[in-house]
């Protein structure tokens, strides 16, 4: 009875508040009715009901809001009743396993089957996941020590995958629990790559800095009054600073490219004119290395969508490498052909040298940052170890691909396939 009275009192207060906030609306309504009564000559039988309806109109939104909230709650309850644990598990993109108080699998979604295989209702989780961290996770949740827990778990087969696994109970009194596996493999790979990159970049910068510091110390000491030694050391220092400048430029180029990896170029590039410009710019380097550059271009227009400056950088890197590392062959052939293979029509640009070639085991890793086949040869040729990484990033932005073919003793061919559209 007390609760009923409180509810009625609350409703009355709500109605009063609604009437107070609508006082100007009520006043306007009264005036409008009176004006209509005066001009139209309506009788009191019409006027009185009209005046009585105005407060009712102010109260209607309160009861309407309460009715709407009740409908929403009812709809939500009906919708949740239609859902099942199986449907909810199927909607989760990550591997998800539901198990009971005996650590027996009750249900696993499709992602769990794809990730782990051999999972079916009735299988024991401790037998499926034997890692100590998984055993401890199951024990802590099933014993009731904690309501939920998280561990890091690595699956070794068929390929190594790293997961962040969370376990928690489902509802109250259901005796059901859930495991969710969040794949962390890509994030950890990026972290390792970043750490390796920083370590390699630090090493590449530290070496010339140490060399410059040593020569400065020598010039200030024993070689202070030795003109010949001073000239030699200054030349070496200049070479080392040039090496650091090239490395920093390549690092900045790579950083800029990584900031916009999916920005697809929207302009047309004339490959014939671009490759001709690259060949002309590297003419002095080719003559210095006694290398003849030969052209073999297809006839007709050779236009592709892309960014001219970036494609220029791609072909400049590839042709410069061919002139430096394939100089023993005496010539480099640059060819442009239409690659109409049906599924991916486009244009292929191939730069082939006739030098010592690349051993097969190095080809899969040759586009990695700071990866070198021969460290001393690369440094002698003023390489930074980042050229092919820059090439790969630019081609990714252009939806293009790089193919490397090589045979030891017969040279190497780097082919760039650019889509025509």
Short mmCIF file of C-alpha atoms in Angstrom, two decimals:
data_model
loop_
_atom_site.label_atom_id
_atom_site.label_comp_id
_atom_site.label_asym_id
_atom_site.label_seq_id
_atom_site.Cartn_x
_atom_site.Cartn_y
_atom_site.Cartn_z
CA UNK A 1 0.00 0.00 0.00
CA UNK A 2 2.84 2.32 0.83
CA UNK A 3 4.52 1.51 -2.51
CA UNK A 4 1.28 2.22 -4.36
CA UNK A 5 0.94 5.55 -2.62
CA UNK A 6 4.53 6.46 -3.44
CA UNK A 7 3.99 5.55 -7.08
CA UNK A 8 0.82 7.66 -7.25
CA UNK A 9 2.62 10.55 -5.58
CA UNK A 10 5.50 10.24 -8.08
CA UNK A 11 3.09 10.20 -11.01
CA UNK A 12 1.28 13.24 -9.63
CA UNK A 13 4.54 15.13 -9.26
CA UNK A 14 5.48 14.25 -12.84
CA UNK A 15 2.12 15.48 -14.14
CA UNK A 16 2.40 18.70 -12.12
CA UNK A 17 5.89 19.32 -13.41
CA UNK A 18 4.71 18.67 -16.94
CA UNK A 19 1.85 21.14 -16.52
CA UNK A 20 4.18 23.79 -15.06
CA UNK A 21 6.68 23.45 -17.93
CA UNK A 22 3.79 23.62 -20.41
CA UNK A 23 2.11 26.67 -18.81
CA UNK A 24 2.83 28.94 -21.76
CA UNK A 25 1.50 26.34 -24.17
CA UNK A 26 -1.68 26.06 -22.05
CA UNK A 27 -2.07 29.82 -21.91
CA UNK A 28 -1.74 30.07 -25.68
CA UNK A 29 -4.29 27.32 -26.09
CA UNK A 30 -6.79 29.06 -23.80
CA UNK A 31 -6.39 32.34 -25.70
CA UNK A 32 -6.84 30.55 -29.03
CA UNK A 33 -10.04 28.85 -27.83
CA UNK A 34 -11.45 32.12 -26.47
CA UNK A 35 -10.72 33.95 -29.71
CA UNK A 36 -12.39 31.20 -31.69
CA UNK A 37 -15.36 31.34 -29.31
CA UNK A 38 -15.67 35.11 -29.68
CA UNK A 39 -15.47 35.21 -33.46
CA UNK A 40 -17.30 32.03 -34.36
CA UNK A 41 -19.95 32.26 -31.70
CA UNK A 42 -19.41 28.72 -30.40
CA UNK A 43 -21.54 27.71 -27.48
CA UNK A 44 -20.32 26.88 -24.01
CA UNK A 45 -21.00 23.24 -24.79
CA UNK A 46 -18.02 23.39 -27.14
CA UNK A 47 -15.86 25.78 -25.13
CA UNK A 48 -15.83 23.88 -21.84
CA UNK A 49 -14.69 20.50 -23.28
CA UNK A 50 -12.02 22.28 -25.31
CA UNK A 51 -10.60 23.92 -22.22
CA UNK A 52 -10.68 20.63 -20.33
CA UNK A 53 -8.75 18.85 -23.11
CA UNK A 54 -5.76 21.19 -22.86
CA UNK A 55 -4.35 19.81 -19.55
CA UNK A 56 -4.95 16.30 -20.86
CA UNK A 57 -2.81 17.11 -23.90
CA UNK A 58 0.03 18.17 -21.60
CA UNK A 59 -0.25 14.93 -19.62
CA UNK A 60 -0.26 12.64 -22.66
CA UNK A 61 3.53 12.84 -23.35
CA UNK A 62 4.27 11.56 -19.80
CA UNK A 63 2.12 8.46 -20.14
CA UNK A 64 3.28 8.04 -23.76
CA UNK A 65 6.94 8.04 -22.69
CA UNK A 66 6.25 5.44 -20.00
CA UNK A 67 4.39 3.28 -22.50
CA UNK A 68 7.26 3.58 -25.05
CA UNK A 69 9.88 2.56 -22.45
CA UNK A 70 7.79 -0.46 -21.50
CA UNK A 71 7.51 -1.51 -25.14
CA UNK A 72 11.28 -1.16 -25.61
CA UNK A 73 11.98 -3.37 -22.61
CA UNK A 74 9.52 -5.99 -23.85
CA UNK A 75 11.05 -5.98 -27.34
CA UNK A 76 14.55 -6.34 -25.88
CA UNK A 77 13.48 -9.28 -23.70
CA UNK A 78 11.83 -11.07 -26.65
CA UNK A 79 14.89 -10.46 -28.87
CA UNK A 80 17.33 -11.85 -26.29
CA UNK A 81 15.15 -14.92 -25.76
CA UNK A 82 15.46 -15.70 -29.46
CA UNK A 83 19.27 -15.66 -29.27
CA UNK A 84 21.22 -18.75 -28.33
CA UNK A 85 24.80 -19.25 -27.20
CA UNK A 86 25.56 -20.95 -30.52
CA UNK A 87 24.42 -17.92 -32.52
CA UNK A 88 26.40 -15.55 -30.33
CA UNK A 89 29.54 -17.71 -30.60
CA UNK A 90 29.20 -17.83 -34.39
CA UNK A 91 29.04 -14.03 -34.50
CA UNK A 92 32.44 -13.74 -32.76
CA UNK A 93 35.34 -13.52 -35.23
CA UNK A 94 37.93 -14.80 -32.73
CA UNK A 95 38.19 -18.47 -31.72
CA UNK A 96 35.68 -19.09 -28.91
CA UNK A 97 35.13 -22.25 -26.84
CA UNK A 98 32.34 -22.84 -24.30
CA UNK A 99 33.07 -25.48 -21.65
CA UNK A 100 31.50 -26.80 -18.46
CA UNK A 101 32.64 -27.20 -14.84
CA UNK A 102 34.49 -30.42 -15.76
CA UNK A 103 36.58 -28.53 -18.38
CA UNK A 104 34.80 -30.42 -21.16
CA UNK A 105 34.07 -28.64 -24.43
CA UNK A 106 30.37 -27.90 -24.89
CA UNK A 107 30.60 -25.80 -28.04
CA UNK A 108 33.28 -24.22 -30.29
CA UNK A 109 32.69 -21.69 -33.07
CA UNK A 110 33.97 -21.97 -36.63
CA UNK A 111 37.01 -19.79 -35.90
CA UNK A 112 38.11 -22.22 -33.16
CA UNK A 113 37.78 -25.19 -35.52
CA UNK A 114 39.86 -23.37 -38.14
CA UNK A 115 42.56 -22.32 -35.66
CA UNK A 116 43.01 -25.50 -33.64
CA UNK A 117 41.24 -28.35 -35.45
CA UNK A 118 40.20 -31.57 -33.79
CA UNK A 119 37.81 -29.74 -31.47
CA UNK A 120 34.42 -31.31 -30.76
CA UNK A 121 31.92 -31.37 -27.89
CA UNK A 122 32.99 -33.82 -25.20
CA UNK A 123 36.76 -33.29 -25.61
CA UNK A 124 38.70 -32.37 -22.46
CA UNK A 125 40.29 -28.93 -22.61
CA UNK A 126 43.31 -29.85 -20.42
CA UNK A 127 44.12 -32.65 -22.88
CA UNK A 128 43.74 -30.35 -25.89
CA UNK A 129 45.77 -27.45 -24.47
CA UNK A 130 48.62 -28.94 -22.44
CA UNK A 131 50.65 -25.76 -21.98
CA UNK A 132 51.21 -24.90 -18.28
CA UNK A 133 49.75 -21.41 -18.67
CA UNK A 134 46.51 -22.84 -20.10
CA UNK A 135 46.26 -25.40 -17.30
CA UNK A 136 46.70 -22.64 -14.71
CA UNK A 137 44.07 -20.48 -16.45
CA UNK A 138 41.48 -23.28 -16.40
CA UNK A 139 42.23 -24.16 -12.78
CA UNK A 140 41.87 -20.56 -11.57
CA UNK A 141 38.50 -20.04 -13.28
CA UNK A 142 36.98 -23.44 -12.50
CA UNK A 143 38.03 -23.29 -8.84
CA UNK A 144 36.24 -19.98 -8.41
CA UNK A 145 39.42 -18.22 -7.33
CA UNK A 146 38.76 -15.50 -9.90
CA UNK A 147 35.73 -14.69 -12.06
CA UNK A 148 37.90 -14.10 -15.13
CA UNK A 149 41.56 -14.31 -16.06
CA UNK A 150 43.90 -13.64 -19.01
CA UNK A 151 47.11 -15.38 -20.15
CA UNK A 152 49.41 -15.37 -23.18
CA UNK A 153 49.49 -18.65 -25.08
CA UNK A 154 51.50 -19.77 -28.13
CA UNK A 155 50.23 -22.46 -30.48
CA UNK A 156 53.17 -24.18 -32.19
CA UNK A 157 51.46 -26.23 -34.93
CA UNK A 158 50.71 -26.14 -37.83
CA UNK A 159 52.27 -22.64 -37.74
CA UNK A 160 53.31 -20.64 -34.72
CA UNK A 161 50.57 -18.31 -33.52
CA UNK A 162 50.49 -16.12 -30.41
CA UNK A 163 47.20 -15.60 -28.57
CA UNK A 164 45.93 -13.54 -25.64
CA UNK A 165 43.46 -15.96 -24.00
CA UNK A 166 40.68 -14.77 -21.68
CA UNK A 167 38.50 -17.10 -19.59
CA UNK A 168 35.35 -16.16 -17.67
CA UNK A 169 32.12 -17.63 -16.39
CA UNK A 170 28.89 -17.32 -18.37
CA UNK A 171 25.90 -15.92 -16.48
CA UNK A 172 24.98 -16.97 -12.94
CA UNK A 173 24.46 -20.58 -11.95
CA UNK A 174 24.92 -21.95 -15.47
CA UNK A 175 28.14 -23.87 -14.69
CA UNK A 176 29.36 -22.79 -18.13
CA UNK A 177 32.56 -20.93 -18.99
CA UNK A 178 34.02 -19.38 -22.11
CA UNK A 179 37.52 -19.13 -23.60
CA UNK A 180 38.24 -16.39 -26.16
CA UNK A 181 41.50 -16.45 -28.14
CA UNK A 182 42.68 -13.04 -29.42
CA UNK A 183 45.33 -13.48 -32.12
CA UNK A 184 48.41 -11.36 -31.33
CA UNK A 185 50.73 -12.85 -33.97
CA UNK A 186 50.73 -9.91 -36.35
CA UNK A 187 51.21 -7.36 -33.55
CA UNK A 188 54.16 -9.32 -32.16
CA UNK A 189 55.68 -9.70 -35.62
CA UNK A 190 55.49 -5.94 -36.10
CA UNK A 191 57.05 -5.37 -32.67
CA UNK A 192 59.95 -7.69 -33.52
CA UNK A 193 60.38 -6.04 -36.90
CA UNK A 194 60.41 -2.61 -35.27
CA UNK A 195 62.99 -3.74 -32.70
CA UNK A 196 65.19 -5.27 -35.43
CA UNK A 197 64.83 -2.14 -37.51
CA UNK A 198 65.92 0.12 -34.65
CA UNK A 199 68.85 -2.17 -33.84
CA UNK A 200 69.99 -2.31 -37.48
CA UNK A 201 69.57 1.42 -38.01
CA UNK A 202 71.52 2.15 -34.83
CA UNK A 203 74.30 -0.18 -35.95
CA UNK A 204 74.46 1.34 -39.44
CA UNK A 205 74.74 4.85 -37.99
CA UNK A 206 77.09 3.93 -35.15
CA UNK A 207 79.75 2.45 -37.45
CA UNK A 208 80.46 5.61 -39.50
CA UNK A 209 80.15 7.78 -36.40
CA UNK A 210 82.80 5.69 -34.63
CA UNK A 211 85.02 5.94 -37.71
CA UNK A 212 84.65 9.73 -37.88
CA UNK A 213 85.30 10.10 -34.15
CA UNK A 214 88.49 8.01 -34.46
CA UNK A 215 89.81 10.05 -37.37
CA UNK A 216 89.06 13.33 -35.59
CA UNK A 217 91.01 12.11 -32.59
CA UNK A 218 93.93 11.11 -34.85
CA UNK A 219 93.91 14.45 -36.65
CA UNK A 220 94.03 16.29 -33.36
CA UNK A 221 96.88 14.10 -32.15
CA UNK A 222 99.52 12.14 -34.10
CA UNK A 223 98.47 13.37 -37.58
CA UNK A 224 98.15 17.01 -36.58
CA UNK A 225 101.14 18.06 -38.72
CA UNK A 226 100.94 15.34 -41.42
CA UNK A 227 99.35 16.86 -44.58
CA UNK A 228 99.15 13.53 -46.44
CA UNK A 229 97.45 11.72 -43.56
CA UNK A 230 95.15 14.68 -42.98
CA UNK A 231 94.00 14.64 -46.61
CA UNK A 232 93.41 10.88 -46.52
CA UNK A 233 91.48 10.99 -43.26
CA UNK A 234 89.34 13.92 -44.37
CA UNK A 235 88.40 12.03 -47.52
CA UNK A 236 87.37 8.99 -45.46
CA UNK A 237 85.37 11.20 -43.12
CA UNK A 238 83.60 12.77 -46.07
CA UNK A 239 82.72 9.32 -47.41
CA UNK A 240 81.36 8.26 -44.02
CA UNK A 241 79.20 11.39 -43.65
CA UNK A 242 77.87 10.78 -47.16
CA UNK A 243 76.99 7.23 -46.14
CA UNK A 244 75.09 8.49 -43.09
CA UNK A 245 73.28 11.08 -45.21
CA UNK A 246 72.18 8.38 -47.69
CA UNK A 247 71.00 6.16 -44.85
CA UNK A 248 68.98 8.97 -43.26
CA UNK A 249 67.43 9.85 -46.63
CA UNK A 250 66.40 6.22 -47.18
CA UNK A 251 65.01 5.96 -43.65
CA UNK A 252 62.91 9.08 -44.21
CA UNK A 253 61.69 7.77 -47.57
CA UNK A 254 60.70 4.46 -46.01
CA UNK A 255 58.95 6.22 -43.13
CA UNK A 256 56.94 8.43 -45.49
CA UNK A 257 55.88 5.41 -47.54
CA UNK A 258 54.79 3.46 -44.47
CA UNK A 259 52.58 6.35 -43.35
CA UNK A 260 50.49 6.03 -46.54
CA UNK A 261 50.68 2.36 -47.57
CA UNK A 262 47.14 2.19 -48.98
CA UNK A 263 47.03 5.54 -50.76
CA UNK A 264 46.52 4.47 -54.37
CA UNK A 265 47.92 6.90 -56.96
CA UNK A 266 45.33 8.44 -59.25
CA UNK A 267 47.36 9.93 -62.13
CA UNK A 268 48.70 8.43 -65.36
CA UNK A 269 52.44 7.85 -65.82
CA UNK A 270 54.23 7.43 -69.15
CA UNK A 271 56.59 4.53 -68.45
CA UNK A 272 58.62 5.10 -71.61
CA UNK A 273 59.46 8.67 -70.64
CA UNK A 274 60.03 7.77 -66.97
CA UNK A 275 62.42 4.87 -67.66
CA UNK A 276 64.26 6.94 -70.29
CA UNK A 277 64.81 9.64 -67.67
CA UNK A 278 66.16 7.07 -65.21
CA UNK A 279 68.60 5.70 -67.78
CA UNK A 280 69.82 9.20 -68.66
CA UNK A 281 70.31 10.14 -65.00
CA UNK A 282 72.36 6.98 -64.30
CA UNK A 283 74.46 7.28 -67.48
CA UNK A 284 77.55 8.62 -65.60
CA UNK A 285 77.34 5.76 -63.06
CA UNK A 286 77.10 3.20 -65.87
CA UNK A 287 80.14 4.66 -67.66
CA UNK A 288 82.07 4.73 -64.38
CA UNK A 289 81.38 0.98 -63.93
CA UNK A 290 82.00 0.20 -67.64
CA UNK A 291 78.41 -0.96 -68.11
CA UNK A 292 76.40 -0.45 -71.30
CA UNK A 293 72.66 0.07 -70.84
CA UNK A 294 70.48 -1.35 -73.63
CA UNK A 295 66.84 -0.45 -74.27
CA UNK A 296 64.11 -2.84 -75.47
CA UNK A 297 60.79 -0.97 -75.30
CA UNK A 298 57.47 -2.08 -76.78
CA UNK A 299 55.83 0.21 -79.33
CA UNK A 300 52.76 2.29 -78.67
CA UNK A 301 51.58 4.06 -75.53
CA UNK A 302 52.94 2.67 -72.25
CA UNK A 303 50.82 4.46 -69.66
CA UNK A 304 49.89 3.13 -66.21
CA UNK A 305 48.16 4.70 -63.20
CA UNK A 306 50.70 5.80 -60.61
CA UNK A 307 52.92 8.43 -59.08
CA UNK A 308 55.78 9.41 -61.40
CA UNK A 309 58.26 10.38 -58.69
CA UNK A 310 57.76 7.13 -56.81
CA UNK A 311 58.03 4.96 -59.93
CA UNK A 312 61.14 6.90 -60.91
CA UNK A 313 62.59 5.95 -57.50
CA UNK A 314 61.72 2.27 -58.09
CA UNK A 315 63.47 2.03 -61.45
CA UNK A 316 66.37 4.16 -60.27
CA UNK A 317 67.01 1.78 -57.36
CA UNK A 318 66.78 -1.32 -59.56
CA UNK A 319 68.97 0.07 -62.36
CA UNK A 320 71.54 1.43 -59.92
CA UNK A 321 71.82 -2.01 -58.29
CA UNK A 322 72.22 -3.64 -61.70
CA UNK A 323 75.04 -1.26 -62.64
CA UNK A 324 76.84 -1.70 -59.30
CA UNK A 325 76.46 -5.39 -58.53
CA UNK A 326 76.24 -6.68 -62.11
CA UNK A 327 79.10 -4.62 -63.54
CA UNK A 328 81.17 -7.73 -64.26
CA UNK A 329 78.67 -8.64 -67.00
CA UNK A 330 79.43 -5.43 -68.90
CA UNK A 331 75.83 -4.66 -69.86
CA UNK A 332 72.31 -4.19 -68.50
CA UNK A 333 69.12 -4.66 -70.54
CA UNK A 334 66.05 -2.56 -69.67
CA UNK A 335 62.90 -3.86 -71.36
CA UNK A 336 59.25 -2.74 -71.29
CA UNK A 337 56.59 -5.15 -72.54
CA UNK A 338 52.84 -5.53 -72.29
CA UNK A 339 52.03 -8.32 -69.89
CA UNK A 340 48.62 -9.45 -71.19
CA UNK A 341 48.20 -12.68 -69.25
CA UNK A 342 44.40 -12.42 -69.25
CA UNK A 343 43.66 -12.08 -65.54
CA UNK A 344 45.98 -9.14 -64.87
CA UNK A 345 46.67 -7.13 -68.00
CA UNK A 346 49.43 -4.60 -67.42
CA UNK A 347 52.95 -3.59 -68.32
CA UNK A 348 56.17 -5.34 -67.27
CA UNK A 349 59.42 -3.46 -66.79
CA UNK A 350 62.42 -5.79 -66.49
CA UNK A 351 65.98 -4.78 -65.59
CA UNK A 352 68.43 -7.59 -66.27
CA UNK A 353 72.15 -7.73 -65.56
CA UNK A 354 74.71 -10.38 -66.49
CA UNK A 355 76.82 -10.32 -63.34
CA UNK A 356 77.43 -12.96 -60.66
CA UNK A 357 73.73 -13.46 -59.90
CA UNK A 358 71.98 -14.05 -56.58
CA UNK A 359 72.02 -17.42 -54.75
CA UNK A 360 68.53 -18.88 -54.54
CA UNK A 361 68.41 -18.96 -50.74
CA UNK A 362 68.76 -15.17 -50.56
CA UNK A 363 65.94 -14.28 -52.97
CA UNK A 364 63.00 -14.60 -50.50
CA UNK A 365 64.66 -12.19 -48.04
CA UNK A 366 66.31 -9.74 -50.38
CA UNK A 367 63.57 -7.09 -49.93
CA UNK A 368 63.86 -7.09 -46.12
CA UNK A 369 65.26 -3.98 -44.46
CA UNK A 370 69.04 -4.01 -44.05
CA UNK A 371 69.28 -7.52 -45.53
CA UNK A 372 72.49 -7.88 -47.54
CA UNK A 373 73.90 -10.82 -49.47
CA UNK A 374 77.45 -9.55 -48.99
CA UNK A 375 77.85 -6.83 -46.36
CA UNK A 376 81.31 -5.70 -47.44
CA UNK A 377 80.40 -5.51 -51.14
CA UNK A 378 77.24 -3.56 -50.30
CA UNK A 379 79.13 -1.03 -48.21
CA UNK A 380 81.82 -0.73 -50.87
CA UNK A 381 79.10 0.12 -53.38
CA UNK A 382 77.65 2.71 -50.95
CA UNK A 383 74.49 0.67 -50.33
CA UNK A 384 72.25 1.25 -47.31
CA UNK A 385 70.36 -2.05 -47.35
CA UNK A 386 67.02 -0.22 -47.71
CA UNK A 387 66.70 0.23 -51.48
CA UNK A 388 64.66 -2.89 -52.22
CA UNK A 389 62.50 -2.33 -49.13
CA UNK A 390 61.57 1.07 -50.56
CA UNK A 391 60.87 -0.57 -53.92
CA UNK A 392 58.55 -3.12 -52.28
CA UNK A 393 56.60 -0.44 -50.37
CA UNK A 394 56.11 1.73 -53.45
CA UNK A 395 54.93 -1.22 -55.54
CA UNK A 396 52.48 -2.21 -52.79
CA UNK A 397 50.95 1.27 -53.00
CA UNK A 398 50.62 0.84 -56.78
CA UNK A 399 49.01 -2.61 -56.49
CA UNK A 400 52.02 -3.91 -58.39
CA UNK A 401 54.40 -6.81 -57.76
CA UNK A 402 58.13 -7.51 -58.03
CA UNK A 403 59.47 -10.77 -59.45
CA UNK A 404 63.13 -11.76 -59.01
CA UNK A 405 64.77 -14.41 -61.20
CA UNK A 406 68.44 -15.27 -60.91
CA UNK A 407 70.97 -17.95 -61.66
CA UNK A 408 74.42 -17.90 -60.11
CA UNK A 409 77.00 -16.91 -62.70
CA UNK A 410 74.42 -15.74 -65.23
CA UNK A 411 73.02 -12.57 -63.68
CA UNK A 412 69.69 -11.51 -62.23
CA UNK A 413 66.44 -10.07 -63.59
CA UNK A 414 64.10 -7.82 -61.59
CA UNK A 415 60.64 -7.53 -63.18
CA UNK A 416 58.01 -5.01 -62.10
CA UNK A 417 54.44 -5.80 -63.13
CA UNK A 418 52.23 -2.70 -63.10
CA UNK A 419 48.46 -3.07 -63.65
CA UNK A 420 47.07 -1.21 -66.63
CA UNK A 421 43.99 -0.02 -64.68
#
